[in-house]
Amino acid sequence: MFTSLAHLIDLELLREAYRVTRKDGAVGADSQTGEQYGERLEENLKNLHERLRTRTYRATPVRRVYIPKAGGGKRPIGIPTFEDKIVQRAVVLLLSAIYERDFYDFSYGFRPRKGAHQALRDLREGCMTMGGGWVVDADIRGFFDSVNHAVLRDILRHRVNDGGILRLIGKWLQAGVLESGELLHPEMGTPQGGVISPLLANIYLHTVLDEWFVREVQPRLEGKSFLIRYADDFLLVCQRERDAQRVLAVLAKRLAKYGLTLHPDKTRLIRFQKPHEEEPRRDGDGTFEFLGFTHHWARSLRGYWVIKRRTARKALHRSLQALQAWCKENRHLPLPEQHRMLSRKLRGYYAYYGIRGNYKALYLLYRFTQRAWVKWLNRRGSKKHFGWKAFAALESRLPLPTPSIIHQL
């Protein structure tokens, strides 16, 4: 247990926290940008350090905005002020050094040298090794809005019982949310968008889910099993159906103990075993989605059954809609600027979804982008028709990046 950490938040640590904090992120309630804060950096950091040392630092309410959710609807995002981001980053640097020793390797979200592609790789390898199995595809309803503050403090005290650090975290949790000019004070939850929120989520779920699975669940199962977690998205995979049913039966009770609930419509048990020619297809056979990909069994070029991944239908549809809307809204920009932005969007898409076996979805997006660009260039109000011949001449000068497989997972 660590009982003396707050004194480590000195000027040097604050400078490092400033260095690694994004300067171009959305502004908080005070509208101050990272660039503005950096104009008088040393003065600002010294003033901040003095307020932290004398315990006169006050957290500012986060500014709430909404972004589209993967399954429809909108997700609330809380944006702290830039100064609060610096202090949160400093605390993250301290706590990460402690908790990284505790976290399990099957936790991938918001951790150094880990990410979604490692999670996808290990999920595939684990399923292939077992020849498939039974997947508990669980969804925690509104996790970031359901974190119990008292429970979180108790979990933190098991490893970090430093009053200064706990007070800072308490200030951020209780600072409130500014929405449409109204100040709200939610009694539960940690705002998504805060620098420290992903770490607090990992600490919470490490106790609630990860340790419980390793120490209490796995030793009681008859067959092999493993857990893959990326922040609050996780899958439990069991070799045997009976094991998976037992886990699913107790999972809701375990989460409820910590104030969390499973989404009844999004939590299911999936039979995901390697197909056999002599066996008829059974109810429950199917695919599952994780981290934007649909996972399914398919034949390899050599005729073997392997697990392949393709862009999930909803994720692909959202990308197509976003590209269509961008081409429409920005059709009057200069062509080199349009080309630069569309190229950036395509490269970003390829960088994430460009995994082995997913070329078809990449090419579909690429061709759709070409068609959308032509469509809206042809509707710029000019009397001159902009058709495919004109577009071919444009692409000879400003070619869009073609699809490429980047990750051999």
Short mmCIF file of N, CA and C in Angstrom, two decimals, residues 44 48 52 63 74 86 134-135 147 152 154 168 172 182 202 205-206 210 233 248 251 361 391 395 397-398:
data_model
loop_
_atom_site.label_atom_id
_atom_site.label_comp_id
_atom_site.label_asym_id
_atom_site.label_seq_id
_atom_site.Cartn_x
_atom_site.Cartn_y
_atom_site.Cartn_z
N ASN A 44 2.20 29.74 -15.08
CA ASN A 44 0.98 28.97 -14.82
C ASN A 44 1.26 27.72 -14.01
N LEU A 48 -0.04 26.76 -10.32
CA LEU A 48 -0.78 25.52 -10.12
C LEU A 48 -0.14 24.67 -9.02
N LEU A 52 -1.75 23.36 -5.48
CA LEU A 52 -1.77 21.95 -5.10
C LEU A 52 -1.08 21.74 -3.76
N ARG A 63 -17.31 20.33 -19.09
CA ARG A 63 -18.29 20.74 -20.10
C ARG A 63 -18.79 19.51 -20.83
N LYS A 74 -26.77 8.88 -28.44
CA LYS A 74 -25.61 9.73 -28.23
C LYS A 74 -24.95 9.42 -26.90
N ILE A 86 -3.98 18.72 -17.01
CA ILE A 86 -2.59 18.60 -16.59
C ILE A 86 -2.48 17.89 -15.25
N TRP A 134 -17.53 -21.32 -26.45
CA TRP A 134 -18.77 -20.63 -26.13
C TRP A 134 -18.41 -19.24 -25.63
N VAL A 135 -18.94 -18.23 -26.30
CA VAL A 135 -18.57 -16.85 -26.02
C VAL A 135 -19.67 -16.17 -25.21
N VAL A 147 -20.44 4.11 -12.20
CA VAL A 147 -19.37 3.88 -11.22
C VAL A 147 -19.75 4.50 -9.88
N LEU A 152 -15.48 3.03 -5.48
CA LEU A 152 -14.21 3.37 -6.13
C LEU A 152 -13.17 3.81 -5.11
N ASP A 154 -13.03 2.95 -1.97
CA ASP A 154 -12.62 1.77 -1.21
C ASP A 154 -11.62 0.92 -2.01
N LEU A 168 -7.84 14.73 -4.51
CA LEU A 168 -7.86 15.21 -5.89
C LEU A 168 -8.88 14.44 -6.72
N TRP A 172 -12.46 15.84 -8.65
CA TRP A 172 -12.87 15.66 -10.04
C TRP A 172 -14.22 14.95 -10.15
N GLU A 182 -26.41 24.94 -17.32
CA GLU A 182 -26.88 24.44 -16.02
C GLU A 182 -25.82 23.55 -15.39
N ASN A 202 -10.24 1.20 -15.45
CA ASN A 202 -9.43 -0.01 -15.40
C ASN A 202 -9.23 -0.48 -13.96
N LEU A 205 -12.65 -2.06 -12.82
CA LEU A 205 -12.97 -3.35 -13.43
C LEU A 205 -11.89 -4.39 -13.15
N HIS A 206 -10.70 -3.97 -12.81
CA HIS A 206 -9.67 -4.93 -12.39
C HIS A 206 -10.14 -5.69 -11.15
N ASP A 210 -11.68 -8.64 -13.42
CA ASP A 210 -10.46 -9.37 -13.74
C ASP A 210 -10.01 -10.28 -12.61
N ASP A 233 -15.50 -2.98 -22.44
CA ASP A 233 -15.91 -4.00 -23.41
C ASP A 233 -15.14 -5.28 -23.13
N LEU A 248 -22.18 -17.06 -17.01
CA LEU A 248 -23.21 -16.09 -17.32
C LEU A 248 -24.23 -15.98 -16.19
N LEU A 251 -22.46 -13.85 -13.41
CA LEU A 251 -21.84 -12.59 -13.81
C LEU A 251 -22.69 -11.39 -13.39
N ALA A 361 -13.83 -5.07 -47.28
CA ALA A 361 -14.49 -3.92 -46.64
C ALA A 361 -13.70 -2.63 -46.89
N PHE A 391 -13.26 13.41 -63.11
CA PHE A 391 -12.73 12.85 -61.86
C PHE A 391 -11.45 12.06 -62.11
N GLU A 395 -8.01 12.62 -60.26
CA GLU A 395 -7.28 11.58 -59.50
C GLU A 395 -5.88 11.34 -60.05
N ARG A 397 -3.95 13.68 -60.71
CA ARG A 397 -3.17 14.69 -60.00
C ARG A 397 -3.23 14.50 -58.49
N LEU A 398 -4.41 14.11 -58.00
CA LEU A 398 -4.64 13.99 -56.55
C LEU A 398 -5.25 12.62 -56.25
#
